Coordinates of C-alpha atoms and ligand atoms in Angstrom, one line a residue:
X118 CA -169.0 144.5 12.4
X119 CA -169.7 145.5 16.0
X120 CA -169.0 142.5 19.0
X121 CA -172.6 143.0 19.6
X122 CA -174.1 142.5 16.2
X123 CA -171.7 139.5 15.8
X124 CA -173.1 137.7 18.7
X125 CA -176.5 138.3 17.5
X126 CA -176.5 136.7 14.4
X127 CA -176.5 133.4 15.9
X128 CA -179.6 133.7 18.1
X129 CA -181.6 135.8 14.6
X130 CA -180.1 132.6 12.6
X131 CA -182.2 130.2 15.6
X132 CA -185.2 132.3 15.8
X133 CA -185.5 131.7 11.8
X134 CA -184.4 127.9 12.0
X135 CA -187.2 127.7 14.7
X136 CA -190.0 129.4 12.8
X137 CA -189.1 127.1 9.7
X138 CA -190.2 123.8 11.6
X139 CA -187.5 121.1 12.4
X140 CA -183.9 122.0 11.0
X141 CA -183.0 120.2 7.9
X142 CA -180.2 118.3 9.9
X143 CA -183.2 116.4 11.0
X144 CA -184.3 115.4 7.4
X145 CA -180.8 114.6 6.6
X146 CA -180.6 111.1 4.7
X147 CA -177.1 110.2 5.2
X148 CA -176.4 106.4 5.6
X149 CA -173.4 104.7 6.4
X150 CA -171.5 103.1 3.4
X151 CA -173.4 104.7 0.7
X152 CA -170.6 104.1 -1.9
X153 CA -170.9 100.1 -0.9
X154 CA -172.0 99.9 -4.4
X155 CA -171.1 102.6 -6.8
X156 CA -167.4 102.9 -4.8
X157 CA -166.5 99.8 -2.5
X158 CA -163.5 101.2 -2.2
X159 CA -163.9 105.0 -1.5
X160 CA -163.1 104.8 2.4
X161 CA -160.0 102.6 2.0
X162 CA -158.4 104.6 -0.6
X163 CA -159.3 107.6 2.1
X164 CA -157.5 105.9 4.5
X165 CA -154.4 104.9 2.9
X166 CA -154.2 108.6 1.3
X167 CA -154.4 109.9 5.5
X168 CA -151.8 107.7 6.3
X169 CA -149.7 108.5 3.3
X170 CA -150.5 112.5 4.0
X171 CA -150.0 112.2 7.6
X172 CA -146.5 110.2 7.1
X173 CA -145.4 113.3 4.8
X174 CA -146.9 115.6 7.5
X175 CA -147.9 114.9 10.8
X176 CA -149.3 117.9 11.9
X177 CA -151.8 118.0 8.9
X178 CA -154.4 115.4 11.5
X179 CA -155.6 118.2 13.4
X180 CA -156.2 120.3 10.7
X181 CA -157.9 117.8 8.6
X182 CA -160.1 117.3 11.9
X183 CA -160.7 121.3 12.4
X184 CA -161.6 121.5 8.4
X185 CA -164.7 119.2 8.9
X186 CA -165.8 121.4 11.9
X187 CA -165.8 124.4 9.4
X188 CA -167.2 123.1 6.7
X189 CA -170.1 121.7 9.0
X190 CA -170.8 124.9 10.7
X191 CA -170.7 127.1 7.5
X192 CA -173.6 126.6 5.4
X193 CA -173.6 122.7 6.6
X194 CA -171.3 120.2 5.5
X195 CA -171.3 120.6 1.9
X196 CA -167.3 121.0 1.0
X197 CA -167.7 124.7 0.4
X198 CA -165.1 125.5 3.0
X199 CA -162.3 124.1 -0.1
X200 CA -164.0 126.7 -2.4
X201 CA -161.6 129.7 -4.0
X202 CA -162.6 133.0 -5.0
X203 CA -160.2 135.4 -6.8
X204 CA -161.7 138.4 -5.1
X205 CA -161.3 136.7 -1.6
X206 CA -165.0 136.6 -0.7
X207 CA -164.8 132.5 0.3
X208 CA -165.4 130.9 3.4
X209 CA -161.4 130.4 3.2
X210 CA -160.9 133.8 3.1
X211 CA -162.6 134.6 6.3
X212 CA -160.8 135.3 9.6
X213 CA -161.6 132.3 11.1
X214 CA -159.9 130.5 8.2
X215 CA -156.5 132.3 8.3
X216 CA -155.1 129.2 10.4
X217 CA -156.6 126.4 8.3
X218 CA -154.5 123.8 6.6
X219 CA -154.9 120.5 4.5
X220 CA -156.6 122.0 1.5
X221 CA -154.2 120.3 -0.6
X222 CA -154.5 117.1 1.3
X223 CA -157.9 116.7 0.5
X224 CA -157.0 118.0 -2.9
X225 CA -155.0 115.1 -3.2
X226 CA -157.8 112.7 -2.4
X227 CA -160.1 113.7 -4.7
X228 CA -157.8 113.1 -7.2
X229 CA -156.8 110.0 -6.1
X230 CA -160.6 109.1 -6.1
X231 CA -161.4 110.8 -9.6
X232 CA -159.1 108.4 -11.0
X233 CA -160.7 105.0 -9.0
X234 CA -164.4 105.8 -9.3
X235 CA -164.9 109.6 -11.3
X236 CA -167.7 112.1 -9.9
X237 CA -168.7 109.5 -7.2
X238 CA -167.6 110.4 -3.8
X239 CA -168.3 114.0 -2.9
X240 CA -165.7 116.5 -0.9
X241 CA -168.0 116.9 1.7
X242 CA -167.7 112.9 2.3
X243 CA -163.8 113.0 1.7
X244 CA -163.4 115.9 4.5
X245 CA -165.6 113.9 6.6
X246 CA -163.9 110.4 6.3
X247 CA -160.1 112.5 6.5
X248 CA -161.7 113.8 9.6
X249 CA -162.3 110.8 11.1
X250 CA -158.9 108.6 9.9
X251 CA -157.3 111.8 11.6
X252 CA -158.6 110.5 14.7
X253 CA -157.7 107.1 14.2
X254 CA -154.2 107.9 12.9
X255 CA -153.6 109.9 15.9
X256 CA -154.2 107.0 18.1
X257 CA -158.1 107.8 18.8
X258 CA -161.0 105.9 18.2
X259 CA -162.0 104.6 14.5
X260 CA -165.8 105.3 13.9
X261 CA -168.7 104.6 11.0
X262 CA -168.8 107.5 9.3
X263 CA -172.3 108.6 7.3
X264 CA -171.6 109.3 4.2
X265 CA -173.6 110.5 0.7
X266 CA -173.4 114.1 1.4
X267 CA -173.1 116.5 -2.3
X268 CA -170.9 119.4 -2.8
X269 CA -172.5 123.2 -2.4
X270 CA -171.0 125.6 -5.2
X271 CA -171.8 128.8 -2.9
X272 CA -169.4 130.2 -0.3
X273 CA -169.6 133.4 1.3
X274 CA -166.6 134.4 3.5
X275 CA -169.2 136.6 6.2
X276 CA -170.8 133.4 6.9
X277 CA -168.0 132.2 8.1
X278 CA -167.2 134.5 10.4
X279 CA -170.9 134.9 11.3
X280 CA -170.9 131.0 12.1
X281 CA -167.7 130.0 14.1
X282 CA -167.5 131.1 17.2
X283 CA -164.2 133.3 18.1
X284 CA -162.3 131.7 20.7
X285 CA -162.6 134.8 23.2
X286 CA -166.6 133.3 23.7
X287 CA -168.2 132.2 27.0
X288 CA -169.7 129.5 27.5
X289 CA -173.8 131.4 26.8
X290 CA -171.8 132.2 23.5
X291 CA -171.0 128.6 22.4
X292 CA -174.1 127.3 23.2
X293 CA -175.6 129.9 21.4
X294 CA -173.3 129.5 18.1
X295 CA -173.6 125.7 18.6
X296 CA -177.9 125.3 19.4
X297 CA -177.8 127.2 15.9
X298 CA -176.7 124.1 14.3
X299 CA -178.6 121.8 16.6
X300 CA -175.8 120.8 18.9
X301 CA -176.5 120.8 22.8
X302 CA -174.4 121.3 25.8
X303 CA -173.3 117.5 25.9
X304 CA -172.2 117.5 22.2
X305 CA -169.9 120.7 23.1
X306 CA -168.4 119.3 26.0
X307 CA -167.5 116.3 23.4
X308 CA -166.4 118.3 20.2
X309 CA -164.2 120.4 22.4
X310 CA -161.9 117.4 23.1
X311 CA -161.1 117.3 19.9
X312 CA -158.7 120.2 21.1
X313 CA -156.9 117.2 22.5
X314 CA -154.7 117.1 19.0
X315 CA -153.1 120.4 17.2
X316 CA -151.8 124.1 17.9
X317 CA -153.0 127.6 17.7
X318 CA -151.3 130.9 16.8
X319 CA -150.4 133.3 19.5
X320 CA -152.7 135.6 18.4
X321 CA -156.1 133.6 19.3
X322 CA -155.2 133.6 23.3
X323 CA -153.1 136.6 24.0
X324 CA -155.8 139.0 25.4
X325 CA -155.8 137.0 28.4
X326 CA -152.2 136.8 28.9
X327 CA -151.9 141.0 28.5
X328 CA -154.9 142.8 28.2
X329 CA -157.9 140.7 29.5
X330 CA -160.3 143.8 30.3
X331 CA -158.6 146.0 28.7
X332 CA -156.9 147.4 31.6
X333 CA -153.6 145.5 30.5
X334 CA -154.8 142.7 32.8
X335 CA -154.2 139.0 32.7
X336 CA -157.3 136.3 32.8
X337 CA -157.8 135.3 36.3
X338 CA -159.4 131.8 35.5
X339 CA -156.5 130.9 34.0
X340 CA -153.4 128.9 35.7
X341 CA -150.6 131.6 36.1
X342 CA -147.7 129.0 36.2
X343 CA -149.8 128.1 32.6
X344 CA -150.1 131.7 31.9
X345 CA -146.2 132.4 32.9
X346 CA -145.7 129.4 30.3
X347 CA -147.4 130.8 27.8
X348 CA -146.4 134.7 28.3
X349 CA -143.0 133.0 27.4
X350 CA -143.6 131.3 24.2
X351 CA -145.8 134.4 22.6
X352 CA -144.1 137.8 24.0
X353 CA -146.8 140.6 24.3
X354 CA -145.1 141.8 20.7
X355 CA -146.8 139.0 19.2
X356 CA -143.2 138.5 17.1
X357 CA -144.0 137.9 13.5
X358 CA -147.2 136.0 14.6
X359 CA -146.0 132.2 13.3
X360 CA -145.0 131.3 16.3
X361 CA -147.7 128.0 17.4
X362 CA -148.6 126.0 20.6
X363 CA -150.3 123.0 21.5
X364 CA -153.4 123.2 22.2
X365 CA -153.5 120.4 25.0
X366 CA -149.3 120.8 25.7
X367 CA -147.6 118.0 26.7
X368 CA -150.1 115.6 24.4
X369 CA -150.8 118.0 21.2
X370 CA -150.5 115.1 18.4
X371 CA -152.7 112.2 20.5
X372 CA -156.0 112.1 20.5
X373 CA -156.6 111.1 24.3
X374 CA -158.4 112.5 27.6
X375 CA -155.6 114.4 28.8
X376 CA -157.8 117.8 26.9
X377 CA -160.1 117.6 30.2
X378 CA -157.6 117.3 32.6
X379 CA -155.5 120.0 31.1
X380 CA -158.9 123.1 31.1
X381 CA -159.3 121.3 34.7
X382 CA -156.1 122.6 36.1
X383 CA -155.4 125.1 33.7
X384 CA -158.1 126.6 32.2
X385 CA -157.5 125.7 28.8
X386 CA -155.8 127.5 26.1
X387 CA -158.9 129.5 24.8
X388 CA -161.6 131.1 27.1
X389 CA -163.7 129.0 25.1
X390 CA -162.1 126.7 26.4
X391 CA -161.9 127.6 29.9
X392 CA -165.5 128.1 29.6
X393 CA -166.4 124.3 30.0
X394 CA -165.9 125.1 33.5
X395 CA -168.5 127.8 34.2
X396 CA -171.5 125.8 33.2
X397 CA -172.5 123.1 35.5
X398 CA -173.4 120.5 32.7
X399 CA -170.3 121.1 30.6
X400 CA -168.3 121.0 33.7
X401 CA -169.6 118.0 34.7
X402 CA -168.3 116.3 31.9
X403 CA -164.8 117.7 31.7
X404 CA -164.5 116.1 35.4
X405 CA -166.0 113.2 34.3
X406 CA -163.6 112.5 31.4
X407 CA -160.2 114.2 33.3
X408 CA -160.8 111.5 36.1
X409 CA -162.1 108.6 33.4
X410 CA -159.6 105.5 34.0
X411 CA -160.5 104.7 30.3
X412 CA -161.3 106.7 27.3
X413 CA -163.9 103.6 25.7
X414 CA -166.7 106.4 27.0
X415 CA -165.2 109.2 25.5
X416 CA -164.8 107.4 22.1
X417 CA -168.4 106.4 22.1
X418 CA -169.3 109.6 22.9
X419 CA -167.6 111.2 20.4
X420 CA -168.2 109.1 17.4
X421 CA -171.9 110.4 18.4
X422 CA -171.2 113.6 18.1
X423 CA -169.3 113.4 14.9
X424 CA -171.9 111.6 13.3
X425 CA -174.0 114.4 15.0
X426 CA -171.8 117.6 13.4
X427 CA -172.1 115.7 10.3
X428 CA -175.4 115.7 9.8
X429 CA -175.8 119.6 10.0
X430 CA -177.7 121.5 6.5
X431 CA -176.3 118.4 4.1
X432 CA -177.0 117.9 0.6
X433 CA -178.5 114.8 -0.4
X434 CA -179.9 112.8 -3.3
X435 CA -180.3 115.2 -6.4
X436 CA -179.0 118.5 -4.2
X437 CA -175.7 120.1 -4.9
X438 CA -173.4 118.4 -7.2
X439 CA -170.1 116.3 -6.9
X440 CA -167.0 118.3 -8.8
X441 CA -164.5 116.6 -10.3
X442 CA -162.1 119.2 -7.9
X443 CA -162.6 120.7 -4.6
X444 CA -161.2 124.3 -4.6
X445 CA -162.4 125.4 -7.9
X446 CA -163.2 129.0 -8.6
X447 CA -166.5 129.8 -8.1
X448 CA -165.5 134.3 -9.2
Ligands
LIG30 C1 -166.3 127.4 20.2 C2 -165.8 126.5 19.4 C3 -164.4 126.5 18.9 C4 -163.5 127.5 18.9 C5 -163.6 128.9 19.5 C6 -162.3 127.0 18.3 C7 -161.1 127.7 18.2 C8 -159.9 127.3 17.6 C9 -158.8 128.0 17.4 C10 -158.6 129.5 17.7 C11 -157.8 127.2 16.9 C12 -156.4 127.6 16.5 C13 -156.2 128.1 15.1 C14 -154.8 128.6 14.9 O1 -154.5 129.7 15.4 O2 -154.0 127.9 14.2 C15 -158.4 125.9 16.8 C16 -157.8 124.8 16.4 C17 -158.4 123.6 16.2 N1 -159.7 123.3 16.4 FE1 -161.0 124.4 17.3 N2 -162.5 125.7 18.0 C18 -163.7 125.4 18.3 C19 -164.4 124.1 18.1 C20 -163.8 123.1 17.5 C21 -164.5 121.8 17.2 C22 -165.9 121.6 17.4 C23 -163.5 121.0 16.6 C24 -163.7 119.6 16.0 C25 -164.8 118.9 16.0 C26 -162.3 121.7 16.6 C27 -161.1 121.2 16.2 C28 -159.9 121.9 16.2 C29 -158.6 121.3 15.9 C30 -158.3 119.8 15.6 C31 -157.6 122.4 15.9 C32 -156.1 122.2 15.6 C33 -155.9 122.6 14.2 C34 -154.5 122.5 13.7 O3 -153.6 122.1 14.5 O4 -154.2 122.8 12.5 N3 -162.5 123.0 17.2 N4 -159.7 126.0 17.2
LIG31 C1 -172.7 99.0 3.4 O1 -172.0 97.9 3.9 C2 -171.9 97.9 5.4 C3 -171.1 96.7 5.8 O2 -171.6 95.6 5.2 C4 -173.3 97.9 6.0 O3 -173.2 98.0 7.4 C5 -174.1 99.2 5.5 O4 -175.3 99.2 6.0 C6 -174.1 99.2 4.0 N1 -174.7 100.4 3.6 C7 -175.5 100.5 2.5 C8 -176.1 101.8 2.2 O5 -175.6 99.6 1.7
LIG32 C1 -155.9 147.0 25.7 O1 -157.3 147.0 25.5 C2 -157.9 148.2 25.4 C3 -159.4 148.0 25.4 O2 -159.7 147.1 24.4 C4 -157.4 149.0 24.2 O3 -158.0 150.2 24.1 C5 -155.9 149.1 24.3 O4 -155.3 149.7 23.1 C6 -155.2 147.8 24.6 N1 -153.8 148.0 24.8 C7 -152.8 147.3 24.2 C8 -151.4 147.7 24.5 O5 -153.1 146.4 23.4
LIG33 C1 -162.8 114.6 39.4 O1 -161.7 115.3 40.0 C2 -161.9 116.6 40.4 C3 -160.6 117.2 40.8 O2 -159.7 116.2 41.1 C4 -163.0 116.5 41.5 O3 -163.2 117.8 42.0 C5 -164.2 115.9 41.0 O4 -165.2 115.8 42.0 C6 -164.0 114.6 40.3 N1 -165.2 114.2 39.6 C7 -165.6 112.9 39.6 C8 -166.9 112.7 38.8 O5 -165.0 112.0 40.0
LIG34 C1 -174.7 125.3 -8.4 O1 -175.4 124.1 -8.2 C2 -176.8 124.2 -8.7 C3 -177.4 122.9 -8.3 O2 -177.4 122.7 -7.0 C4 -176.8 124.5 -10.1 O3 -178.2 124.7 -10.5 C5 -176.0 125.8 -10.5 O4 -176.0 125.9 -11.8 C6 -174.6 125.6 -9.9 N1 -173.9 126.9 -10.1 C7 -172.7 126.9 -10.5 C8 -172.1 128.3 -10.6 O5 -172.0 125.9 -10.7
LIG35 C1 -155.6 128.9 3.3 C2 -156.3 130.1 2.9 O1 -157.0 130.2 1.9 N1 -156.2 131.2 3.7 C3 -156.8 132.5 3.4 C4 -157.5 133.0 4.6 O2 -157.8 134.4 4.5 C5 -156.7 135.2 4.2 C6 -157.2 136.7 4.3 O3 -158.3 136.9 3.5 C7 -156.2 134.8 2.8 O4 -155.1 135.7 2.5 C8 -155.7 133.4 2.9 O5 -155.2 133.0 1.7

């Protein structure tokens, strides 16, 4: 599909969500603790299977934290981002997926869960919770988390590269992909630190180390002692494409402020990144939060907009379904 036609998707996909009244993440009836009675213990036995996980594999945090961003943005937060297809038509067949991780990890939750309290706690609400002990085991902020979302059993991989934004956007872009699923400029600004934990692939940033207009040109809004940094640790060759960097270098495995201060200086790793800077409300809060003496702020801020993400096109009550597995087959 075309650039152009990609980027209009988003703004048909609002003009519809407008002309069907208020969005259904408005309706949403998610409440915290909804397994207080039917599973008391479904957010400890979460937590101790993070810490377990995470133990085994550190890096796994930031892609448990990435996963709930995709499920929530493709189709709504309904676990169909651990669906499998056997002709590769899934969400986790999409582009966008290529780089995602932790299926197994949440596979390994449910199980644990299946045996404690069988077809109670949905994969929706496990990727949600492992989202947020992610955070906290990476030495950010512990929030509430809403829970009492139900599983989808659809998964189309074009939605998910129709719903994620690719990380060559600008900032009209993101707000576009992200007013879509109800999320304003503040909320973006606050998501994007979540950049403060995990890596990326060479292959999501190198047009503006080589070939930025085409005209084998480097980005100029980005830092060229970061950009002579970066030219080094992913040659224009691209090598056989494993090769990752942190996202926020220097602090790529805690969850802190120092995301802000490094697309301050830098420009980020991702235009999208970088783009914080050209909008004057998302810029704002980037200097806000790279000058903060504390991140208390930040962490309310974000737990807000978790909850936020969270809410987008759920399940609830008799909707959906809760599987006794994740990533079954649905072709
Ligand atoms: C315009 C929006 C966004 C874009 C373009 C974007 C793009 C990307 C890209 C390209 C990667 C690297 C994938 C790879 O090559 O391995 C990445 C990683 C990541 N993203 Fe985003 N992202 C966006 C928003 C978000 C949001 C809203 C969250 C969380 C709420 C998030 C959390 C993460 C995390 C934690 C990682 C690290 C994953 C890992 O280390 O496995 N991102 N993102
Ligand atoms: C579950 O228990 C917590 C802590 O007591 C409480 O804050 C929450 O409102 C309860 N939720 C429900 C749905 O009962
Ligand atoms: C640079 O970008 C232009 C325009 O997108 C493209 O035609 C050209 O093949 C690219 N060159 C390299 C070496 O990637
Ligand atoms: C934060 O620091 C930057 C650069 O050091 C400065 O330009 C900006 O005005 C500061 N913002 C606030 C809110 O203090
Ligand atoms: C998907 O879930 C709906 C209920 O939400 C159910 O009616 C339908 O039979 C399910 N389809 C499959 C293939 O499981
Ligand atoms: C983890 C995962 O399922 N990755 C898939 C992403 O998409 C590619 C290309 O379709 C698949 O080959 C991967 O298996």
């Amino acid at each position: 599909m075309s650039r152009g036609r990609r980027r209009l998707l988003p703004v048909l996909a609002l003009l519809l969500v407008a002309a069907a009244g208020p969005s259904s993440s408005a309706e949403a009836e998610l409440v915290f603790g909804f397994y207080n009675a039917t599973c008391p213990i479904a957010e400890g036995v979460v937590f101790a299977e993070m810490r377990a996980i995470l133990q085994e594999d550190a890096t796994l945090a930031p892609s448990l934290l990435r996963m709930h961003y995709h499920d929530c943005f493709v189709q709504g937060c309904d676990g169909s981002v651990m669906l499998r297809s056997r002709r590769g038509t899934a969400e986790r067949d999409a582009a966008p997926n290529r780089s995602m991780r932790g299926f197994d990890a949440v596979e390994r939750i449910k199980a644990r869960l299946e045996m404690l309290c069988p077809l109670t706690v949905s994969c929706a609400d496990i990727i949600a919770m492992a989202a947020r002990d992610a955070v906290h085991l990476s030495q950010g902020p512990w929030y509430e988390v809403e829970t009492g979302r139900r599983d989808g059993n659809v998964t189309v991989a074009e939605y998910a590269a129709n719903d994620l934004a690719p990380p060559d956007s600008n900032i009209v872009d993101v707000k576009t992909f992200f007013s879509v699923k109800s999320l304003n400029s503040r909320d973006i600004a606050v998501l994007f630190g979540s950049h403060s934990i995990g890596t990326s692939h060479c292959a999501a940033f190198q047009k503006r180390l080589y070939n930025f207009t085409g005209a084998m040109d480097q980005d100029p809004t980005l830092d060229a002692r970061y950009a002579r940094r970066l030219r080094k640790l992913c040659p224009r060759a691209g090598g056989r494409g494993r090769t990752k960097v942190p996202i926020d270098p220097g602090s790529g495995f805690t969850f802190d402020l120092s995301y802000y201060r490094h697309v301050l200086a830098t420009g980020g790793l991702f235009q999208s990144d970088g783009s914080l800077l050209h909008d004057a409300s998302t810029r704002g809060y980037v200097e806000k939060m790279a000058n903060a003496s504390s991140p208390d702020e930040y962490y309310k801020d974000f737990a807000a907009a978790m909850v936020k993400m969270g809410r987008t096109d759920v399940l609830h009550g008799s909707q959906g379904e809760v599987r006794t597995t994740c990533g079954v087959f649905v072709d």
